[in-house]
PDB file of C-alpha atoms in Angstrom:
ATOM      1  CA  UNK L   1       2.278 -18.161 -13.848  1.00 57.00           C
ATOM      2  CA  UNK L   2       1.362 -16.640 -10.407  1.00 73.00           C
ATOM      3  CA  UNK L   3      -1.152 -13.946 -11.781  1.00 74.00           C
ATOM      4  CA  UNK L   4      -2.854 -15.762 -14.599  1.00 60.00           C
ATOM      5  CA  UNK L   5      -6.495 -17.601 -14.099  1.00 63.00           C
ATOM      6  CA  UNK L   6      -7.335 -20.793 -16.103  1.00 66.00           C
ATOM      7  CA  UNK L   7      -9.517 -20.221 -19.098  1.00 62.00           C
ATOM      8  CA  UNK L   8     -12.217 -22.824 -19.698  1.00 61.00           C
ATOM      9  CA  UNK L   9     -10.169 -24.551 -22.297  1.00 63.00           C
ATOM     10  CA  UNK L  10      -7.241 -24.951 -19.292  1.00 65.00           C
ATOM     11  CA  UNK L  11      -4.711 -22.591 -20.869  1.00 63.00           C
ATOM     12  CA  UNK L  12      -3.555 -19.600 -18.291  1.00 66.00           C
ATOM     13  CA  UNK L  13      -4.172 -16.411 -19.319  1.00 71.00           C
ATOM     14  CA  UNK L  14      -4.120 -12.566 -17.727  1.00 68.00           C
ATOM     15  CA  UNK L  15      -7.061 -10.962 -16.979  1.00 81.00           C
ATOM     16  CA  UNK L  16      -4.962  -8.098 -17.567  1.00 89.00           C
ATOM     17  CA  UNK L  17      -2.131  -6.093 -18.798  1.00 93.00           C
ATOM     18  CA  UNK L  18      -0.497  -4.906 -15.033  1.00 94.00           C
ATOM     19  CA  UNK L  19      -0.500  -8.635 -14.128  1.00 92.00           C
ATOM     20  CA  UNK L  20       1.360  -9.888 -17.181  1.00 93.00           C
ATOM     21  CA  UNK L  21       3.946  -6.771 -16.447  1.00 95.00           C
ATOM     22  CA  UNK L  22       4.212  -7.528 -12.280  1.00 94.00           C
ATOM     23  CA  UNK L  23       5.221 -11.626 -13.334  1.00 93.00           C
ATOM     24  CA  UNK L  24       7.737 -10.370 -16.334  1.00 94.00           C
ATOM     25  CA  UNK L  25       9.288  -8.063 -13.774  1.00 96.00           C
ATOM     26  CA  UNK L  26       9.633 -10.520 -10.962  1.00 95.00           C
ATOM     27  CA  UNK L  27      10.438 -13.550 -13.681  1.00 94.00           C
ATOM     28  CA  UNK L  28      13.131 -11.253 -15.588  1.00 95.00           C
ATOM     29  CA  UNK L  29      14.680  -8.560 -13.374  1.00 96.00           C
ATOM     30  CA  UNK L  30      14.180 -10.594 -10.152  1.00 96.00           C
ATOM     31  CA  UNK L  31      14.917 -13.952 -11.514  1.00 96.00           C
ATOM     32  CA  UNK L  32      12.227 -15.515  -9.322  1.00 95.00           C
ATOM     33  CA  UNK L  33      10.010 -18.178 -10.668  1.00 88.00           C
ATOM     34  CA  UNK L  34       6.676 -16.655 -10.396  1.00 76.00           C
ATOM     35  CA  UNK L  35       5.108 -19.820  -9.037  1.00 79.00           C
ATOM     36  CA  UNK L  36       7.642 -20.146  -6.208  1.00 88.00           C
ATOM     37  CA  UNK L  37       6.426 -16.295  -4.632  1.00 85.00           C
ATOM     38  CA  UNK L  38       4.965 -18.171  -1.351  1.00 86.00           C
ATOM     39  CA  UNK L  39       8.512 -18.519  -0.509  1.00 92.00           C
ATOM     40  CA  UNK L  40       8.980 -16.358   2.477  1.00 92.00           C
ATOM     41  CA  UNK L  41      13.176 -15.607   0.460  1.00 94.00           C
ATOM     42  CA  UNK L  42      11.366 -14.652  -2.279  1.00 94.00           C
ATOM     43  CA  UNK L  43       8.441 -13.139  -0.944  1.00 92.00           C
ATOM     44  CA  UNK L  44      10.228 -10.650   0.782  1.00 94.00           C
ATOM     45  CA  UNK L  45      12.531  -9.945  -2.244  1.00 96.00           C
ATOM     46  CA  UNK L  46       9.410  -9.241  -4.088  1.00 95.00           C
ATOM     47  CA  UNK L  47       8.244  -6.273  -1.482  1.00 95.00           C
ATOM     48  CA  UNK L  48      11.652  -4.839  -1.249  1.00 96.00           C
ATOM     49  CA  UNK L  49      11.575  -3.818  -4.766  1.00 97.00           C
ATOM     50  CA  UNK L  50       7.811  -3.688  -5.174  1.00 97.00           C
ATOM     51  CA  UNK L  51       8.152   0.466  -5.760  1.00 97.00           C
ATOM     52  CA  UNK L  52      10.419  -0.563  -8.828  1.00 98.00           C
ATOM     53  CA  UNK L  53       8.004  -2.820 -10.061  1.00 98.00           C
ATOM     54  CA  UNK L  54       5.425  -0.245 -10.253  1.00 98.00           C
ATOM     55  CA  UNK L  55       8.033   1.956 -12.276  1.00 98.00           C
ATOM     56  CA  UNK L  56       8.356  -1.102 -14.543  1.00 98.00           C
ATOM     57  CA  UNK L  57       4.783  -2.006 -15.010  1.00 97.00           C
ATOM     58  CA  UNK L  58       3.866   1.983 -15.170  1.00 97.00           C
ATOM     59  CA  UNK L  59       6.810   2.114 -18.412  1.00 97.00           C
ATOM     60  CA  UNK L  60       4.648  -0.230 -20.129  1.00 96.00           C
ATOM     61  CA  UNK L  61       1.425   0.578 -19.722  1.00 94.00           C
ATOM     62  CA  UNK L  62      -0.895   3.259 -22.092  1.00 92.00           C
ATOM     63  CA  UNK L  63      -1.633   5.593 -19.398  1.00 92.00           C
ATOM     64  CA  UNK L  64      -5.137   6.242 -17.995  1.00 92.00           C
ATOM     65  CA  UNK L  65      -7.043   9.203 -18.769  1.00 92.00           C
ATOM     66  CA  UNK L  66      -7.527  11.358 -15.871  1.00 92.00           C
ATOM     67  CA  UNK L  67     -11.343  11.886 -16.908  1.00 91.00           C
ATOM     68  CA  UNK L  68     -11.941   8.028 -16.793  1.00 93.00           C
ATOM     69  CA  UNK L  69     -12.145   7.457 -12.968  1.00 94.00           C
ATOM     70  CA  UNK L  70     -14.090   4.106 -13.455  1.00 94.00           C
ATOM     71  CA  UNK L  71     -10.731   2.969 -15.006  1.00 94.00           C
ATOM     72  CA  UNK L  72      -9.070   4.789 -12.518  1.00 96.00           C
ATOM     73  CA  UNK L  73     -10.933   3.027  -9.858  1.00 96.00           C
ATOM     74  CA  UNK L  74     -10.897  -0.753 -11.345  1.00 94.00           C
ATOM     75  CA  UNK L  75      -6.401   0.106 -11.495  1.00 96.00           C
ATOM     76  CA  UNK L  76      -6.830   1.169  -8.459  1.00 97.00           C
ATOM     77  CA  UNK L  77      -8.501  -2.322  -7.325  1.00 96.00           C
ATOM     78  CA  UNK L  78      -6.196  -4.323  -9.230  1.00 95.00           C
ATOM     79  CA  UNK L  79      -2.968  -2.346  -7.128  1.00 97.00           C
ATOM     80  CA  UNK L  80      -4.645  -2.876  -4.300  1.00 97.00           C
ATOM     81  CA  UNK L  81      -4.419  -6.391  -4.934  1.00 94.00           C
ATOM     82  CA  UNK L  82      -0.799  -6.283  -5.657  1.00 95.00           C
ATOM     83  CA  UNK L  83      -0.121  -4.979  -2.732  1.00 96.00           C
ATOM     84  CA  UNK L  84      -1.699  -7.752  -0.657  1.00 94.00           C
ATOM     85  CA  UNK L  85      -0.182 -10.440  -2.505  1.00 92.00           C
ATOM     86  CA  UNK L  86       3.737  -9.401  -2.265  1.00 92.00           C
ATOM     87  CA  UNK L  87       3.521  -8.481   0.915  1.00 92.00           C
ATOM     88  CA  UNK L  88       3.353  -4.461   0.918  1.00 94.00           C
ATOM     89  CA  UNK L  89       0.853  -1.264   1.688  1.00 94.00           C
ATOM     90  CA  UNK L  90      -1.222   0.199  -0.332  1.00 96.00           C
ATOM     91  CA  UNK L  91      -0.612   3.909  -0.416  1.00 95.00           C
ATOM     92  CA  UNK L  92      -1.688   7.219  -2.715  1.00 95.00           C
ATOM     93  CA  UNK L  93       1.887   8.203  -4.114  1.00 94.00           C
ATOM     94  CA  UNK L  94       2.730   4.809  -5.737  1.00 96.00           C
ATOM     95  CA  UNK L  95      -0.589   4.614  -7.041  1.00 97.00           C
ATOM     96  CA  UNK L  96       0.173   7.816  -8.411  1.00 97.00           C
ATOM     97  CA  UNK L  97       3.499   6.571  -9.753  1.00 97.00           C
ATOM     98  CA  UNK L  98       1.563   3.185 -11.549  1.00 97.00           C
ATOM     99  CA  UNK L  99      -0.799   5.864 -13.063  1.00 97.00           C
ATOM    100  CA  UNK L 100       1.146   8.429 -14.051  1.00 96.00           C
ATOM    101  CA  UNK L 101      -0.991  10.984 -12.159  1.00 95.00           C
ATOM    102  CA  UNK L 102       0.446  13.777  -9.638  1.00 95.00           C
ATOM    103  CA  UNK L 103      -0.162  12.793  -6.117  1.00 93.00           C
ATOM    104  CA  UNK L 104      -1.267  16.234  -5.684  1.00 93.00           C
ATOM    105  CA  UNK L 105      -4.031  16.400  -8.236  1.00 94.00           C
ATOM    106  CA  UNK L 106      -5.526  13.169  -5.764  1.00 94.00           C
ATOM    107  CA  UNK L 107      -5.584  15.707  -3.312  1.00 91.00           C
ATOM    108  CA  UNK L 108      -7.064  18.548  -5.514  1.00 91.00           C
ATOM    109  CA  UNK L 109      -9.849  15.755  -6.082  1.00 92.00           C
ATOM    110  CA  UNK L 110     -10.486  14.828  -2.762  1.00 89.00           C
ATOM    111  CA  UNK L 111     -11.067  18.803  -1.810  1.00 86.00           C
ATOM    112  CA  UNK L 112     -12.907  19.556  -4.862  1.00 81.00           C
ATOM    113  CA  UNK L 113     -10.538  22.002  -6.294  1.00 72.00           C
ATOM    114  CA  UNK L 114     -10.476  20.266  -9.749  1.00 68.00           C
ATOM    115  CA  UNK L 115     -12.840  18.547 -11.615  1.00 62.00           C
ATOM    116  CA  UNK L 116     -16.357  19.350 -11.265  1.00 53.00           C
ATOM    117  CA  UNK L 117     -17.680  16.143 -10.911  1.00 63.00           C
ATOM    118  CA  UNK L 118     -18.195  14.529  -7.770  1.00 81.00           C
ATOM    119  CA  UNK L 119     -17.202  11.101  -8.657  1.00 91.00           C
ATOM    120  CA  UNK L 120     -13.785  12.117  -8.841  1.00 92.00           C
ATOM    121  CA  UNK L 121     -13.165  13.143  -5.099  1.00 91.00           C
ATOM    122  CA  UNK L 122     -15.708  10.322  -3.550  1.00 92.00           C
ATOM    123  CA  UNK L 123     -13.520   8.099  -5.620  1.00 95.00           C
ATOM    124  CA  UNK L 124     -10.282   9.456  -4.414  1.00 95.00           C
ATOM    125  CA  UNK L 125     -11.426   9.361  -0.909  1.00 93.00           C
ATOM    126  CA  UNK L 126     -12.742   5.850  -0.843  1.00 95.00           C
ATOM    127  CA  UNK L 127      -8.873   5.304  -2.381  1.00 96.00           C
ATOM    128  CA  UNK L 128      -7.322   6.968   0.785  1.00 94.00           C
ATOM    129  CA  UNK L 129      -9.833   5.248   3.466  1.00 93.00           C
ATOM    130  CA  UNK L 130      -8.782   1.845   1.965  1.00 95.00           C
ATOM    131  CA  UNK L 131      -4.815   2.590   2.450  1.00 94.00           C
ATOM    132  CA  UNK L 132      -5.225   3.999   5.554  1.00 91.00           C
ATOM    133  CA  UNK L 133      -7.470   0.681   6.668  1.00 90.00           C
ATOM    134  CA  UNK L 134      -4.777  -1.289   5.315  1.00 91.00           C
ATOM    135  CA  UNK L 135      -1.924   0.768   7.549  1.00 88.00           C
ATOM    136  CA  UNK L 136      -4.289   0.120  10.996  1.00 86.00           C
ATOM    137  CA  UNK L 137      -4.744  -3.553  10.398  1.00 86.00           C
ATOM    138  CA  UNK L 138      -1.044  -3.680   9.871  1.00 84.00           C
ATOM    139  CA  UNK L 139      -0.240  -1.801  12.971  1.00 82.00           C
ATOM    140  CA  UNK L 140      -2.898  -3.846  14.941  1.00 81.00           C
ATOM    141  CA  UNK L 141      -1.451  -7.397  13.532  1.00 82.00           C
ATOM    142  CA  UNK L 142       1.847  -6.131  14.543  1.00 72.00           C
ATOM    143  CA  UNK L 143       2.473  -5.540  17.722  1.00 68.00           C
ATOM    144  CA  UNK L 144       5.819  -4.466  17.845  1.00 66.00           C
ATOM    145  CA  UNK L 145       5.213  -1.480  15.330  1.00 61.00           C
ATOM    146  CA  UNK L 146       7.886   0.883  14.310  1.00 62.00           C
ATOM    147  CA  UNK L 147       7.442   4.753  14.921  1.00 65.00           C
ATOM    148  CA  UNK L 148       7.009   5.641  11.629  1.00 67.00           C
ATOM    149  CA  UNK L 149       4.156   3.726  10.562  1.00 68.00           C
ATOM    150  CA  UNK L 150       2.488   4.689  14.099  1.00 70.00           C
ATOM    151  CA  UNK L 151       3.101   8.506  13.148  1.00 64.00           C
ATOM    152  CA  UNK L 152       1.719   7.833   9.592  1.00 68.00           C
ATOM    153  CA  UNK L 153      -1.558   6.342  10.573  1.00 67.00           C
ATOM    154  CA  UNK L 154      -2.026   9.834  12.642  1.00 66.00           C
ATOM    155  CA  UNK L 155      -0.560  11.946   9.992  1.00 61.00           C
ATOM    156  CA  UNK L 156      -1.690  11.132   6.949  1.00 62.00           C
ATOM    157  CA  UNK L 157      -4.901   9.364   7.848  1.00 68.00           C
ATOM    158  CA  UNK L 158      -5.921  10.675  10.977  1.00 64.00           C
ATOM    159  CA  UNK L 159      -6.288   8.108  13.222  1.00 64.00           C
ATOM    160  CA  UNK L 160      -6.113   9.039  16.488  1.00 63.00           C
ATOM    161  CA  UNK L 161      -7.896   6.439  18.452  1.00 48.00           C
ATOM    162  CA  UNK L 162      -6.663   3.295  17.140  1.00 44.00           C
ATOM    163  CA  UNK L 163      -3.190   4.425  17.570  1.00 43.00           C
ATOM    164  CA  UNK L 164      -3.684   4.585  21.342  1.00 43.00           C
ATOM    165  CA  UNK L 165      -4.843   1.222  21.104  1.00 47.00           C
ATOM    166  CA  UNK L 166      -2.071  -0.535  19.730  1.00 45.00           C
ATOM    167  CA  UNK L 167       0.221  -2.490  22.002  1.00 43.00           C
ATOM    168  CA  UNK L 168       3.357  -1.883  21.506  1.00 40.00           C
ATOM    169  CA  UNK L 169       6.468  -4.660  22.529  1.00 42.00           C
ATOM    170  CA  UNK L 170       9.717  -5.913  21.294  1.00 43.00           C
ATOM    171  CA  UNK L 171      10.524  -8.824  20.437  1.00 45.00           C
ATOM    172  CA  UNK L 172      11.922 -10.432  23.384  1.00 42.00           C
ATOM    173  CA  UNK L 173      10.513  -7.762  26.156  1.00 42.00           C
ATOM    174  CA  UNK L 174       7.048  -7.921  27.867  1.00 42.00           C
ATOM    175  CA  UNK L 175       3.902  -5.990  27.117  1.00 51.00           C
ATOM    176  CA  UNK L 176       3.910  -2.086  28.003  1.00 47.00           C
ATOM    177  CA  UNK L 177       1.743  -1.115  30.793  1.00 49.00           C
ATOM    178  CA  UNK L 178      -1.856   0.496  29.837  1.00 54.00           C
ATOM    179  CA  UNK L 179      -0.217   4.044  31.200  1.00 55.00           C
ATOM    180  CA  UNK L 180       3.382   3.403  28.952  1.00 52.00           C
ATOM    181  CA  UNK L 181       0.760   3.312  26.048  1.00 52.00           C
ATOM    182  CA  UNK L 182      -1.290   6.033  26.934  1.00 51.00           C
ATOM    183  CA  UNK L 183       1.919   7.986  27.328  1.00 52.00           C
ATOM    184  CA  UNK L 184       3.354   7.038  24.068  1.00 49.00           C
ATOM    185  CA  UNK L 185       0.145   7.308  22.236  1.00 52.00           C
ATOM    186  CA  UNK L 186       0.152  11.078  23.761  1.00 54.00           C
ATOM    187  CA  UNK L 187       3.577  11.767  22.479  1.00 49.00           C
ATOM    188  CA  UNK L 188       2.379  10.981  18.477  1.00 45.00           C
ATOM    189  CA  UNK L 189       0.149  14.078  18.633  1.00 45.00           C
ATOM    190  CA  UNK L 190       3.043  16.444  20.212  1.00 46.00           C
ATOM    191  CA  UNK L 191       6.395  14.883  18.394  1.00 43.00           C
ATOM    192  CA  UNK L 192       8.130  14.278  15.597  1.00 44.00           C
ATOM    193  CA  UNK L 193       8.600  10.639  13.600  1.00 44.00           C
ATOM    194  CA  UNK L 194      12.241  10.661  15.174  1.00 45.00           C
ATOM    195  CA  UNK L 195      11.731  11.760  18.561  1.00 46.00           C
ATOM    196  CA  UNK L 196       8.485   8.885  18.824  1.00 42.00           C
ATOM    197  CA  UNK L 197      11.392   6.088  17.932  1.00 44.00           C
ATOM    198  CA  UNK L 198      13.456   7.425  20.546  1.00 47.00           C
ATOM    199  CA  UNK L 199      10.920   7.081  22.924  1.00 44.00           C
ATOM    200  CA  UNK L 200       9.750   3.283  22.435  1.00 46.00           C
ATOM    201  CA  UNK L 201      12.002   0.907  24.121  1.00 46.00           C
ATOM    202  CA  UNK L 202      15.239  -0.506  23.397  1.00 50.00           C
ATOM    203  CA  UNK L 203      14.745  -3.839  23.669  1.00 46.00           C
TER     204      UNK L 203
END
């Protein structure tokens, strides 16, 4: 199976409950062999309906405590691997959907609103600075970004510089000039999601 390791005796065996769950999702409600994910079909089957495997595995799992961060943390790693493997980004809210934790008590962590210790909101900050990471690679692997994700990295994560540095191209057209950038780079701090699409080009 995709997500087991071999024990020393050679049988294959899950390090964990959320793995088992992600392969019986993909094996029984996908109907894709979990060996044959590589496919790129498959593959991209897999992170279309990644946020309904979360709902699936989250259904079946005994949920975290919200005073156990260190469990909170090692889900969080094991998501975070998820995510990588089919294909998708990390984010906050569908960790918060796997857990079965409001997105907004994250937030009430990170601030220091709730909960008195400080493990808590370091925790939930290293969480955001790792999705956000993800997002820039993305963007910076992929030239031809969309709007949204470019208005997300500013938005949510607050990253202004790297923005202006992307390049941004379609598929068939040529590189923007360094002052087409500048200028659309500009426009994420003064518009909305929509009107930044409208502005990239065409073609």
């Amino acid at each position: 199976m995709a997500n087991t390791v071999r024990a020393e005796n050679g049988a294959e065996v899950y390090k964990n409950k959320i793995y088992q769950l992600a392969d019986e999702y993909i094996q029984t409600e996908l109907l894709i062999n979990p060996d044959e994910i590589k496919i790129p079909e498959n593959k991209k089957i897999i992170a279309d309906n990644f946020d309904d495997m979360i709902y699936y595995i989250s259904d079946n799992i005994i949920k975290p405590s919200n005073d156990d961060i260190e469990l909170l943390d090692n889900i969080f790693d094991i998501y975070k691997r998820l995510c990588v493997k089919y294909g998708t980004l990390p984010t906050l809210d569908t960790f918060s959907d796997l857990v079965g934790i409001n997105r907004a008590t994250f937030t009430d962590w990170m601030n220091g609103e709730y909960r008195a210790s400080s493990a808590h909101g370091k925790t939930v900050k290293k969480w955001k600075d790792i999705c956000g990471g993800k997002l820039m690679n993305w963007l910076h692997q992929h030239p031809g970004s969309d709007g949204n994700k470019i208005f997300t990295a500013k938005a949510a994560y607050g990253y202004n510089e790297g923005v202006q540095q992307i390049e941004i191209k379609g598929d068939s057209a040529p590189a923007l000039s360094q002052d087409e950038i500048h200028q659309i780079a500009e426009q994420v701090t003064k518009t909305s999601a929509s009107e930044l699409i409208q502005a990239l080009p065409d073609d």
